[in-house]
CSV table of C-alpha atoms in Angstrom, one decimal:
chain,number,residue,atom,x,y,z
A,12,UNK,CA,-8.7,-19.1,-12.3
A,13,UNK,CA,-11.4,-16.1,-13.5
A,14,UNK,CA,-10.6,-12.6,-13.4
A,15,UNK,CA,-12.4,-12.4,-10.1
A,16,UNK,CA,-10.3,-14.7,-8.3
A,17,UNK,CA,-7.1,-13.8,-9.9
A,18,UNK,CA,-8.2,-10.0,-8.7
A,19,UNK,CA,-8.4,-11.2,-4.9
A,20,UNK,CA,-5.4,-13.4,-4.9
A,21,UNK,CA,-3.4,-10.0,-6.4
A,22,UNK,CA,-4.9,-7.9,-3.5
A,23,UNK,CA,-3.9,-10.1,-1.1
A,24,UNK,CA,-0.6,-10.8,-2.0
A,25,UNK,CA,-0.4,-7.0,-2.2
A,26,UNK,CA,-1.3,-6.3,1.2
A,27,UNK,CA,1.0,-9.3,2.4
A,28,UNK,CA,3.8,-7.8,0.7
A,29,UNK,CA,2.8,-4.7,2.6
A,30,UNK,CA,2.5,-6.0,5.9
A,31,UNK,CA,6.1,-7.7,5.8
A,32,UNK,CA,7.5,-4.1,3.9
A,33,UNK,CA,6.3,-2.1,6.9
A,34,UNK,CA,7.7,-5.3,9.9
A,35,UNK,CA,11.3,-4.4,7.4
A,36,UNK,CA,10.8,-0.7,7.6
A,37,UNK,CA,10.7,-0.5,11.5
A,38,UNK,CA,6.6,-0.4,12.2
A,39,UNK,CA,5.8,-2.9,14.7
A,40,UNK,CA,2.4,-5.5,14.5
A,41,UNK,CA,0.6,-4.0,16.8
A,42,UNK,CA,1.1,-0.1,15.2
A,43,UNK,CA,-1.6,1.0,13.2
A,44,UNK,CA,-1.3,1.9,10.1
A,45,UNK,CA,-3.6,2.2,6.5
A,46,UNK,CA,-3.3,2.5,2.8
A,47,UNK,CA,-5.8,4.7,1.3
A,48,UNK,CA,-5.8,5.1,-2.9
A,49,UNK,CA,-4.8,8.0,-4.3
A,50,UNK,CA,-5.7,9.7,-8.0
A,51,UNK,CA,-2.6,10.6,-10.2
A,52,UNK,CA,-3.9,14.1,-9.6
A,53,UNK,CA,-3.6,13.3,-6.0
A,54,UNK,CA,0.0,11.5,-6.5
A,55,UNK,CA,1.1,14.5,-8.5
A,56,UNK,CA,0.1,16.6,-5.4
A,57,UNK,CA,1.6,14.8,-2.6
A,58,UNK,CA,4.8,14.4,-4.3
A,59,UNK,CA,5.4,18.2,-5.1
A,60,UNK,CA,4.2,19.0,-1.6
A,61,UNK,CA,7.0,16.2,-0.2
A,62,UNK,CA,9.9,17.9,-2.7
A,63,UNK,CA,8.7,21.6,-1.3
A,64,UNK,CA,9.5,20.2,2.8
């Protein structure tokens, strides 16, 4: 398996993994929903911003 392939079977085991986290979690198929990337400047920010609510 290259790098390439190994990459896209990782990605979408990931977003499998997601899909059956959010079905546990109470979010139903048809809900919408996304996953966006975030910096670890960015991560830093939303979790202080979470911790000050």
């Amino acid at each position: 398996m290259t790098d390439k392939q190994t990459a896209h079977y990782k990605a979408s085991e990931y977003i499998y993994d997601l899909g059956n986290t959010a079905l546990e979690n109470g979010f139903k198929p048809n809900e919408h929903w996304e996953v966006q990337m975030a910096t670890a400047a960015e991560k830093k920010l939303l979790r202080n911003s979470t911790i000050l609510q």
